[in-house]
Amino acid sequence: MTVTHSPGERGCSASHVAAWRRAAKMKKPLVVLEDDAVALGDFASTLATAIKEAPKDTGMIWLSSKDRGWPKKVGKVLQKPFYVWTTVGYVVYPETARKLLKMLPVDMPVDNWLAWHIKEGAVKAYSVRPAAVRQAQTWNVGSDVPHSDDIAHW
């Protein structure tokens, strides 16, 4: 299904794809943070614990605790998400970055695109609880990126 993107969503998707291109060339995972990400107090320890707890075949780790369903606890901070929400902060492993690039184009807002592929099992992902990052403001309050599900604003 192709969804019409707002200009801001196209730019956001392009930024994430650029990060995946960088991660694909690396030997270690890359932490991707959007420009409105706010690191929370336990950022470093939550990130370190999540990486230690992550199974060897992990592809991504969401650094927020936003989930549209019922996550399952996997470790002290790691959880298996039902349907991840937002791309404010995550870890992407090089092999998964290469896989994401082969799956292009991003034909809907990038957070929905990633969430769908994770839910369908194409990407093995986890999230953390407590969250390590949050957005400075929610997307519908003061965001300069109109969303395709809010067409009246663009």
Short mmCIF file of N, CA and C in Angstrom, two decimals, residues 82-83 114-123:
data_model
loop_
_atom_site.label_atom_id
_atom_site.label_comp_id
_atom_site.label_asym_id
_atom_site.label_seq_id
_atom_site.Cartn_x
_atom_site.Cartn_y
_atom_site.Cartn_z
N PHE A 82 5.12 -5.34 20.18
CA PHE A 82 4.01 -5.80 19.35
C PHE A 82 3.99 -4.98 18.06
N TYR A 83 3.98 -3.64 18.20
CA TYR A 83 3.97 -2.75 17.04
C TYR A 83 4.64 -1.45 17.46
N LEU A 114 8.68 0.81 9.03
CA LEU A 114 9.50 -0.05 9.88
C LEU A 114 8.64 -0.92 10.79
N ALA A 115 7.62 -0.33 11.41
CA ALA A 115 6.75 -1.08 12.31
C ALA A 115 6.09 -2.25 11.58
N TRP A 116 5.64 -2.00 10.37
CA TRP A 116 4.99 -3.06 9.59
C TRP A 116 5.96 -4.21 9.32
N HIS A 117 7.16 -3.89 8.87
CA HIS A 117 8.13 -4.94 8.54
C HIS A 117 8.59 -5.69 9.80
N ILE A 118 8.63 -5.01 10.91
CA ILE A 118 8.97 -5.69 12.17
C ILE A 118 7.83 -6.62 12.58
N LYS A 119 6.61 -6.11 12.53
CA LYS A 119 5.44 -6.93 12.90
C LYS A 119 5.34 -8.16 12.01
N GLU A 120 5.66 -8.02 10.73
CA GLU A 120 5.56 -9.13 9.78
C GLU A 120 6.76 -10.08 9.85
N GLY A 121 7.77 -9.74 10.68
CA GLY A 121 8.91 -10.63 10.88
C GLY A 121 10.07 -10.45 9.93
N ALA A 122 10.02 -9.44 9.07
CA ALA A 122 11.12 -9.20 8.14
C ALA A 122 12.36 -8.66 8.85
N VAL A 123 12.15 -7.99 9.98
CA VAL A 123 13.23 -7.42 10.79
C VAL A 123 13.01 -7.86 12.23
#
